[in-house]
XYZ file of N, CA and C in Angstrom:
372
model
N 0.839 -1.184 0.000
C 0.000 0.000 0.000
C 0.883 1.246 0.000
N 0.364 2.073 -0.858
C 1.412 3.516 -0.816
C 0.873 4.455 0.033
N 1.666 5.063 0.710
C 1.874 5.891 1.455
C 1.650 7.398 0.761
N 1.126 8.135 0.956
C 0.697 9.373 0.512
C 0.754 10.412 1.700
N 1.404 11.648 1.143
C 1.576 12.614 1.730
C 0.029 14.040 1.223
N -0.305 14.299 2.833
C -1.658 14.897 2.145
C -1.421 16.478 2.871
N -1.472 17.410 2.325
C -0.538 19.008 2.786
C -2.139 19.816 2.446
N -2.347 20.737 3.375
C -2.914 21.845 3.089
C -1.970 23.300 2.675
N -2.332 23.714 1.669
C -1.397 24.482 1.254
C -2.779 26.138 1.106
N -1.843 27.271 1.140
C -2.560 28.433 0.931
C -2.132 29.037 -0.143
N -2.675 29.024 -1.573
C -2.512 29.393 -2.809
C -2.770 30.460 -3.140
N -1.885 31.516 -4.124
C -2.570 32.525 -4.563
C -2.996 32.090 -6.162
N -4.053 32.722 -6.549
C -4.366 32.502 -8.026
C -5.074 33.576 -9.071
N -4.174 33.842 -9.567
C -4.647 35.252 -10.350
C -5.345 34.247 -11.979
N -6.501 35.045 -12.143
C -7.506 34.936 -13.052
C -7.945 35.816 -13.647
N -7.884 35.801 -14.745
C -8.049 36.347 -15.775
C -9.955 36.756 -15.828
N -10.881 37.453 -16.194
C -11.776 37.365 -15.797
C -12.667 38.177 -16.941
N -13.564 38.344 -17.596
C -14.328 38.968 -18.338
C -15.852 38.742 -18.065
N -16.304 40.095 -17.470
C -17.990 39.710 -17.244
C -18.391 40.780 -18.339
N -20.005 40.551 -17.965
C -21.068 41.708 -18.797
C -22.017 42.113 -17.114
N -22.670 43.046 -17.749
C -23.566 44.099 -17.144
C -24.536 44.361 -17.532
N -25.706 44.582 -17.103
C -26.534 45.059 -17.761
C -27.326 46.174 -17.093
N -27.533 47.531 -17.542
C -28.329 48.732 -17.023
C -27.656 48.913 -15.642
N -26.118 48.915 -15.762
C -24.686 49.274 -14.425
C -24.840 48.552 -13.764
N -25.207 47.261 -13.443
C -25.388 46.049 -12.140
C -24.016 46.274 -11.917
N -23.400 46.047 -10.393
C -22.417 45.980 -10.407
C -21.737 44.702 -10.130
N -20.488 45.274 -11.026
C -18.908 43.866 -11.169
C -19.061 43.670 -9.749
N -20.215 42.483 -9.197
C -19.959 41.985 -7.814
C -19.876 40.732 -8.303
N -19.069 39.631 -7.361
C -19.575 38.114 -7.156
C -19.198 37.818 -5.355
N -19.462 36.680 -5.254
C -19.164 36.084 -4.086
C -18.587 34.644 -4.430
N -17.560 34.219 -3.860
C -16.592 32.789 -3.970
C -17.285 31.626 -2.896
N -17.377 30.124 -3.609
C -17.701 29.190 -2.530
C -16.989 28.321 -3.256
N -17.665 27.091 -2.666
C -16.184 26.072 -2.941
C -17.767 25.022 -3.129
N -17.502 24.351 -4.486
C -18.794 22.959 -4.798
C -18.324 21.923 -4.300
N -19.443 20.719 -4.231
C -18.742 19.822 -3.793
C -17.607 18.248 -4.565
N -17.054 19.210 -5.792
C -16.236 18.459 -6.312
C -14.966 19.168 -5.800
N -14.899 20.377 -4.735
C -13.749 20.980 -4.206
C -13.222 22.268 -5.238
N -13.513 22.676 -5.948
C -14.202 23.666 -7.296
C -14.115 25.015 -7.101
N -13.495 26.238 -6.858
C -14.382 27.295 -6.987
C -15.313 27.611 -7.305
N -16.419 28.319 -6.878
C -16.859 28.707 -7.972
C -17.416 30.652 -7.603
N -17.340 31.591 -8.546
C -17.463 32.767 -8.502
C -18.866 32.728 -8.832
N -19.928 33.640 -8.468
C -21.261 33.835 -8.601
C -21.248 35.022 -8.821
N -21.601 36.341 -9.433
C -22.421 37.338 -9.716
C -23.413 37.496 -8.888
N -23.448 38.477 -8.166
C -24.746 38.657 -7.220
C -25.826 39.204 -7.548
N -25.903 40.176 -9.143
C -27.017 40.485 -9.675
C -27.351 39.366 -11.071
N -28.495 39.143 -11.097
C -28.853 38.672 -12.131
C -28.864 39.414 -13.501
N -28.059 40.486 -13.625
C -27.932 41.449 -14.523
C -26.325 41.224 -14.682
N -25.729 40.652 -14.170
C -23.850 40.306 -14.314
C -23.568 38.659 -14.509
N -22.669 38.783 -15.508
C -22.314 37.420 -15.790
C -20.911 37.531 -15.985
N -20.547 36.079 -15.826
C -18.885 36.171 -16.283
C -19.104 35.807 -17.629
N -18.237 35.942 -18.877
C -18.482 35.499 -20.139
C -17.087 34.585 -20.587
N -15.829 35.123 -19.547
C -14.574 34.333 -19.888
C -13.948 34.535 -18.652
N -12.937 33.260 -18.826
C -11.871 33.335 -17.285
C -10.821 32.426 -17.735
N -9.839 33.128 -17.495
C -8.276 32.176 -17.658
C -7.561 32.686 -16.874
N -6.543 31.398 -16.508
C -5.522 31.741 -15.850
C -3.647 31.292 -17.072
N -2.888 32.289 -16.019
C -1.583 32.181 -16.808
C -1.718 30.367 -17.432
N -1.965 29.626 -16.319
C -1.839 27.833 -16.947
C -2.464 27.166 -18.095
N -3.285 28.044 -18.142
C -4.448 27.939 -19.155
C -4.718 28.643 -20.886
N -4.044 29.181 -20.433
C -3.993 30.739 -21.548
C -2.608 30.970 -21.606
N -1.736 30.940 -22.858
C -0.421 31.689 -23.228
C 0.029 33.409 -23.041
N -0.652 33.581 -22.435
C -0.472 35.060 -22.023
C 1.084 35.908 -22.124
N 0.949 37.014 -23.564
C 2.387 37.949 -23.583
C 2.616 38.677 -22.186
N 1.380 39.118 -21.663
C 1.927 39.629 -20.122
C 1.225 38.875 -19.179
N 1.228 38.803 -17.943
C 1.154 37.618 -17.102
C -0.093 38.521 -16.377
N -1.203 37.497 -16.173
C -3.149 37.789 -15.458
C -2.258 39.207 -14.454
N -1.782 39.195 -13.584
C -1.482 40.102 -12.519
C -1.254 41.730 -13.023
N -0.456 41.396 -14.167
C 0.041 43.171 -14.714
C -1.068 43.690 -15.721
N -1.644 42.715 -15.990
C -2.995 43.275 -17.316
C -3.693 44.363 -16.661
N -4.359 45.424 -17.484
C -4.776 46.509 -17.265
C -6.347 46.098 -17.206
N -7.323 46.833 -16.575
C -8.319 46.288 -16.540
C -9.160 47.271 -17.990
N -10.049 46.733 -18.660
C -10.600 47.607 -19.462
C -12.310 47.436 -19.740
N -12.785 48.338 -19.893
C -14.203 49.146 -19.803
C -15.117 49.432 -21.341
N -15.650 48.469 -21.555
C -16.478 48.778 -22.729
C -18.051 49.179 -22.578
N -17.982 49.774 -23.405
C -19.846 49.776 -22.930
C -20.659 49.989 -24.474
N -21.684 49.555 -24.759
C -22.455 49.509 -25.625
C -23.762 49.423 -25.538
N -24.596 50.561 -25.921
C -25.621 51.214 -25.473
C -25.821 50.435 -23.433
N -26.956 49.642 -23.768
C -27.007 49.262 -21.526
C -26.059 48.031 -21.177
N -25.342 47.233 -21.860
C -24.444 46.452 -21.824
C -22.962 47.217 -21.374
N -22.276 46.728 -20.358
C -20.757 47.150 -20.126
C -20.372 45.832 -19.743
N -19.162 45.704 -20.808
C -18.305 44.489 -20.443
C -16.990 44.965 -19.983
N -16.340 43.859 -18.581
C -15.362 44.515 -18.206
C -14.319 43.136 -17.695
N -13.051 44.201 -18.574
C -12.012 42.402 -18.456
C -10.940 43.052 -17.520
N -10.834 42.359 -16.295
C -10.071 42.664 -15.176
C -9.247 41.129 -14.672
N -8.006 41.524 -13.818
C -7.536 40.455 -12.928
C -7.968 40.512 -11.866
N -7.985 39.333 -11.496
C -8.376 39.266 -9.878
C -7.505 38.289 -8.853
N -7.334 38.056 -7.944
C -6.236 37.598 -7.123
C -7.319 36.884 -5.731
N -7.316 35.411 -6.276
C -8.106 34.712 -5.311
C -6.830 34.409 -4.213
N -7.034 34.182 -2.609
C -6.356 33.399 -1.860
C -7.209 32.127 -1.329
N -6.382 30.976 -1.966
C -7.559 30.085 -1.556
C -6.836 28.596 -0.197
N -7.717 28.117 0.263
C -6.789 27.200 0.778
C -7.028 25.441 -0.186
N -6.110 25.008 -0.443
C -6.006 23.533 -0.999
C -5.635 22.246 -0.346
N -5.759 21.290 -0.567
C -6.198 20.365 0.571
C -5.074 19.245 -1.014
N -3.951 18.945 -0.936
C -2.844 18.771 -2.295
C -2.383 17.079 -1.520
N -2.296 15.929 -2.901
C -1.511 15.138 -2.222
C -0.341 15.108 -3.460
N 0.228 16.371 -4.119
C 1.378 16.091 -5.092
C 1.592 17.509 -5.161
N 2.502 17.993 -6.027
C 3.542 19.375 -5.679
C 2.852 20.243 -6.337
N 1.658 19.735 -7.715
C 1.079 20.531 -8.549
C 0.284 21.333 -8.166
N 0.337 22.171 -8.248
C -0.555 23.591 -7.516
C -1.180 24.519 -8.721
N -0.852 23.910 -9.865
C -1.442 24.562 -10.768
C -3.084 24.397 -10.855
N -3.628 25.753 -11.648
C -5.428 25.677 -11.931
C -5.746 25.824 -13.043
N -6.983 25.502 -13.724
C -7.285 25.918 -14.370
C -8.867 26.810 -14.551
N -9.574 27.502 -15.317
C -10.540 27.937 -15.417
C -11.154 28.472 -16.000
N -12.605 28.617 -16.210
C -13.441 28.802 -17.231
C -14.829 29.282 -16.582
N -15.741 29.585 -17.342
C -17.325 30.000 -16.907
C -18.025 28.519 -17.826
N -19.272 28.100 -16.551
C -19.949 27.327 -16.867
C -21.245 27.642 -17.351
N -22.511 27.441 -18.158
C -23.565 27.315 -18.922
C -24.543 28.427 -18.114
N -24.175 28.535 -16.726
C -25.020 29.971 -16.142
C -24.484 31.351 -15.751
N -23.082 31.336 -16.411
C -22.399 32.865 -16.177
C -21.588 32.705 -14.681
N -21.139 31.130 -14.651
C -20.229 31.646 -12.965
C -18.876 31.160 -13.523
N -17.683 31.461 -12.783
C -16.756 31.101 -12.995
C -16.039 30.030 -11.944
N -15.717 29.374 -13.041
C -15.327 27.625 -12.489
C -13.813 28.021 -12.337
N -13.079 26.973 -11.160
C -11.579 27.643 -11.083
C -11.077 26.327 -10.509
N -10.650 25.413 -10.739
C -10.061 23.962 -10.618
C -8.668 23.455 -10.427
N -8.378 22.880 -9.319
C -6.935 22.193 -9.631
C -7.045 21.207 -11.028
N -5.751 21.663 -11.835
C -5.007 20.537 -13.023
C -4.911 18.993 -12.097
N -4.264 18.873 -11.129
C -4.421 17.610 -10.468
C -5.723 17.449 -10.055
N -6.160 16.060 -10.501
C -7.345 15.438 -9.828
C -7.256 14.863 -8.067
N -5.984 14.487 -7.759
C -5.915 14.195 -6.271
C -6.214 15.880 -5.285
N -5.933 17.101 -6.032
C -6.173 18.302 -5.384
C -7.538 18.622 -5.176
N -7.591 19.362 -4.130
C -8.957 19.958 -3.693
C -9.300 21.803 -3.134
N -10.013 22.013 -3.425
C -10.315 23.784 -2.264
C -10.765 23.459 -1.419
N -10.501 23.899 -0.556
C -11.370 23.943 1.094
C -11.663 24.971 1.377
N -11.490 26.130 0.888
C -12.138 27.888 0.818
C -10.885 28.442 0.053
N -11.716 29.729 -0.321
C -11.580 30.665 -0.964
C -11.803 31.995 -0.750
């Protein structure tokens, strides 16, 4: 039987992030953790969605999620806005990989995942 080493570790994770708006709702969400161990980001108005999310692991990025500038579009009651954001989360790891990946799922939240399947979140 193998022996496994199981570490809680405290991660930072910068994400790449693009929501919409509608009639100025504001760029709010709130972070929980599903029970596949998952981030997940929510929008607190039903007028805000995420539309994209990457991180450096995920995305080839010329400048790295942290130094990107945030930017502001708007079109007639629609404003889309692509910003970084800097989760601290805690992980629950039985291997060195600490890498994530992430994306928005089919209702506008953003999904944020360990690359290892033995990894987990325990908050965010």
């Amino acid at each position: 039987m193998e022996n496994k080493t199981i570490k809680s570790l405290t991660v930072d994770i910068p994400v790449r992030v693009t929501m919409t708006s509608v009639y100025d709702a504001p760029f709010e969400f709130t972070s929980s953790i599903d029970d596949a161990g998952q981030i997940i980001l929510t929008p607190t108005s039903k007028d805000v969605e995420f539309i994209e999310a990457n991180t450096d692991g995920n995305v080839d990025y010329d400048i790295p999620v942290t130094e990107q500038e945030t930017t502001i579009k708007q079109e007639g009651n629609l404003t889309t806005r692509s910003t970084s954001i800097m989760l601290h989360a805690n992980m629950i790891t039985e291997n060195e990989n600490t890498e994530v990946s992430a994306d928005v799922d089919e209702i506008g939240q953003c999904v944020i995942w360990p690359l290892s399947k033995e990894n987990t979140f325990v908050s965010a």
